[in-house]
Short mmCIF file of C-alpha atoms in Angstrom, two decimals:
data_model
loop_
_atom_site.label_atom_id
_atom_site.label_comp_id
_atom_site.label_asym_id
_atom_site.label_seq_id
_atom_site.Cartn_x
_atom_site.Cartn_y
_atom_site.Cartn_z
CA MET A 1 24.98 10.28 5.97
CA LEU A 2 24.69 13.45 3.86
CA ALA A 3 27.92 12.57 2.17
CA ARG A 4 26.62 9.14 1.18
CA ILE A 5 23.43 10.54 -0.23
CA SER A 6 25.31 13.24 -2.07
CA LEU A 7 27.69 10.69 -3.54
CA PHE A 8 24.71 8.50 -4.58
CA ALA A 9 22.90 11.44 -6.18
CA LEU A 10 26.00 12.49 -8.01
CA ALA A 11 26.48 9.00 -9.32
CA VAL A 12 22.91 8.93 -10.61
CA VAL A 13 23.40 12.27 -12.44
CA LEU A 14 26.74 11.03 -13.97
CA LEU A 15 25.12 7.80 -15.06
CA ALA A 16 22.27 9.76 -16.75
CA LEU A 17 24.77 12.11 -18.55
CA ILE A 18 26.99 9.19 -19.68
CA SER A 19 23.94 7.27 -20.92
CA LEU A 20 22.62 10.27 -22.85
CA VAL A 21 25.16 10.04 -25.74
CA PRO A 22 24.49 6.46 -26.77
CA THR A 23 20.71 6.97 -26.36
CA LEU A 24 20.77 9.97 -28.75
CA GLN A 25 22.21 7.62 -31.37
CA PHE A 26 19.08 5.40 -31.41
CA PRO A 27 16.76 6.05 -34.39
CA SER A 28 14.02 8.58 -33.97
CA SER A 29 10.35 7.94 -34.89
CA ALA A 30 10.96 9.63 -38.29
CA GLU A 31 13.59 7.00 -39.08
CA VAL A 32 11.38 3.88 -38.34
CA SER A 33 7.99 2.73 -39.28
CA THR A 34 6.37 3.00 -35.83
CA PHE A 35 4.66 6.01 -34.36
CA ILE A 36 7.13 6.25 -31.39
CA GLY A 37 10.76 5.47 -32.17
CA PRO A 38 13.12 3.32 -30.10
CA ARG A 39 14.70 6.47 -28.73
CA VAL A 40 11.65 7.77 -26.85
CA TRP A 41 11.50 5.32 -23.86
CA PRO A 42 15.29 5.30 -22.93
CA LEU A 43 15.47 9.09 -23.44
CA THR A 44 12.42 9.55 -21.15
CA LEU A 45 14.02 7.40 -18.43
CA ILE A 46 17.35 9.27 -18.78
CA ILE A 47 15.60 12.68 -18.49
CA ALA A 48 13.74 11.45 -15.35
CA LEU A 49 17.03 10.05 -13.93
CA LEU A 50 18.78 13.28 -14.57
CA GLY A 51 15.99 15.39 -13.05
CA LEU A 52 15.42 13.21 -9.95
CA GLY A 53 19.17 12.79 -9.33
CA SER A 54 19.65 16.51 -9.60
CA ALA A 55 16.77 17.17 -7.28
CA LEU A 56 18.09 14.76 -4.71
CA LEU A 57 21.54 16.33 -4.98
CA LEU A 58 20.11 19.88 -4.53
CA ILE A 59 17.87 18.81 -1.54
CA THR A 60 20.92 17.08 0.06
CA TRP A 61 23.06 20.18 -0.33
CA ARG A 62 20.28 22.38 1.04
CA ASP A 63 19.91 20.15 4.09
CA ALA A 64 23.67 20.17 4.64
CA ARG A 65 23.66 23.94 4.50
CA ARG A 66 20.80 24.08 7.08
CA GLY A 67 22.60 21.57 9.28
CA THR A 68 19.97 18.91 9.08
CA THR A 69 21.20 15.52 10.08
CA TYR A 70 19.73 12.14 9.49
CA ASP A 71 22.08 10.26 11.90
CA ASP A 72 19.72 10.34 14.94
CA GLU A 73 16.74 9.17 12.83
CA LEU A 74 18.85 6.37 11.32
CA ALA A 75 20.12 5.27 14.77
CA ALA A 76 16.51 5.10 16.07
CA LEU A 77 15.50 2.96 13.17
CA SER A 78 18.40 0.54 13.30
CA HIS A 79 18.10 -0.06 17.11
CA PRO A 80 14.62 -1.29 18.08
CA PRO A 81 13.42 -0.80 21.64
CA SER A 82 15.03 -3.21 24.11
CA GLY A 83 11.75 -4.88 25.00
CA SER A 84 11.19 -6.26 21.48
CA VAL A 85 13.50 -8.67 19.93
CA ALA A 86 13.02 -8.89 16.19
CA THR A 87 13.78 -12.19 14.58
CA GLN A 88 14.01 -12.46 10.86
CA ARG A 89 11.97 -15.29 9.34
CA PHE A 90 11.71 -16.25 5.73
CA THR A 91 7.97 -15.68 5.27
CA PHE A 92 6.24 -15.19 2.04
CA ALA A 93 5.87 -11.43 2.82
CA SER A 94 9.51 -10.94 3.64
CA THR A 95 10.63 -12.79 0.40
CA ARG A 96 7.91 -11.34 -1.96
CA HIS A 97 10.44 -9.06 -3.74
CA TRP A 98 12.52 -12.18 -4.66
CA TRP A 99 9.45 -13.95 -6.05
CA LEU A 100 8.66 -10.83 -8.19
CA ILE A 101 12.21 -10.83 -9.52
CA ALA A 102 11.93 -14.50 -10.32
CA ALA A 103 8.64 -14.02 -11.99
CA THR A 104 10.11 -11.16 -14.13
CA LEU A 105 12.99 -13.41 -15.24
CA ILE A 106 10.61 -16.21 -16.13
CA TYR A 107 8.46 -13.70 -18.01
CA THR A 108 11.42 -12.53 -20.01
CA TRP A 109 12.21 -16.11 -20.99
CA LEU A 110 8.46 -16.96 -21.69
CA ILE A 111 8.06 -14.06 -24.11
CA SER A 112 10.29 -15.79 -26.63
CA GLU A 113 8.60 -19.25 -26.01
CA VAL A 114 4.87 -18.38 -26.19
CA GLY A 115 4.75 -14.77 -27.41
CA PHE A 116 4.38 -11.35 -25.75
CA LEU A 117 0.65 -11.35 -25.22
CA PHE A 118 0.26 -14.74 -23.59
CA ALA A 119 3.45 -14.27 -21.51
CA SER A 120 2.20 -10.85 -20.47
CA ILE A 121 -1.17 -12.20 -19.36
CA ALA A 122 0.46 -14.95 -17.36
CA PHE A 123 2.88 -12.43 -15.72
CA THR A 124 0.00 -10.17 -14.87
CA LEU A 125 -1.79 -13.07 -13.24
CA VAL A 126 1.28 -14.14 -11.27
CA CYS A 127 2.06 -10.56 -10.16
CA THR A 128 -1.55 -9.87 -9.17
CA LEU A 129 -1.47 -13.00 -6.91
CA LEU A 130 1.93 -12.12 -5.50
CA LEU A 131 0.81 -8.60 -4.67
CA GLY A 132 -1.98 -9.97 -2.56
CA ALA A 133 -5.18 -10.08 -4.69
CA ARG A 134 -7.44 -12.96 -3.52
CA SER A 135 -10.82 -12.10 -5.08
CA TRP A 136 -11.23 -13.77 -8.46
CA ARG A 137 -13.33 -10.88 -9.61
CA THR A 138 -10.46 -8.54 -8.86
CA ILE A 139 -7.98 -10.81 -10.59
CA LEU A 140 -10.13 -11.19 -13.64
CA ILE A 141 -10.77 -7.46 -13.91
CA THR A 142 -7.04 -6.87 -13.66
CA LEU A 143 -6.28 -9.39 -16.36
CA VAL A 144 -8.89 -7.90 -18.75
CA VAL A 145 -7.78 -4.33 -18.20
CA ALA A 146 -4.11 -5.27 -18.54
CA THR A 147 -4.84 -7.11 -21.83
CA LEU A 148 -6.77 -4.24 -23.25
CA LEU A 149 -4.13 -1.82 -22.23
CA MET A 150 -1.45 -3.87 -23.85
CA GLN A 151 -3.49 -4.26 -27.08
CA GLY A 152 -4.48 -0.56 -27.05
CA VAL A 153 -0.96 0.81 -26.38
CA PHE A 154 1.06 -1.49 -28.65
CA VAL A 155 -1.31 -2.15 -31.52
CA THR A 156 -3.40 1.01 -31.68
CA LEU A 157 -1.10 3.76 -30.40
CA LEU A 158 2.34 2.53 -31.32
CA GLY A 159 1.38 0.48 -34.38
CA ILE A 160 3.42 -2.60 -33.13
CA PRO A 161 1.61 -5.82 -33.86
CA LEU A 162 1.64 -8.37 -31.15
#
């Protein structure tokens, strides 16, 4: 198990290092007309990926040196007690992640059809419902706050008109 985690962490670190070169070729904020350039967000993600992948790799190596094993815990999780037989059903709760992925794909398509702001409001509404909000007051507050944040961040802070 430690070998798999180490391999995964190493792959994450290598992905971050390989992605660093093309990301540094994006224009900076000094080269474009917006407050924050196109390089900032991908570079932030790559730095986070590099840091978290390195941390996972170091923690895994530390645990291997200490002799910590995860095989017993994994075996206990994969084999439920003999008295309970778990059957998988396709309920809304068990397929919620697929609905969120579908909503994200539709949102991506909808941006070009109706515009960013309206598509984002619709996406926020759908995601709020998918994540379990049932009170219309909560849903309305979420929509208003999300809309104000989108307007505030993109128009006011970044200078990108919607």
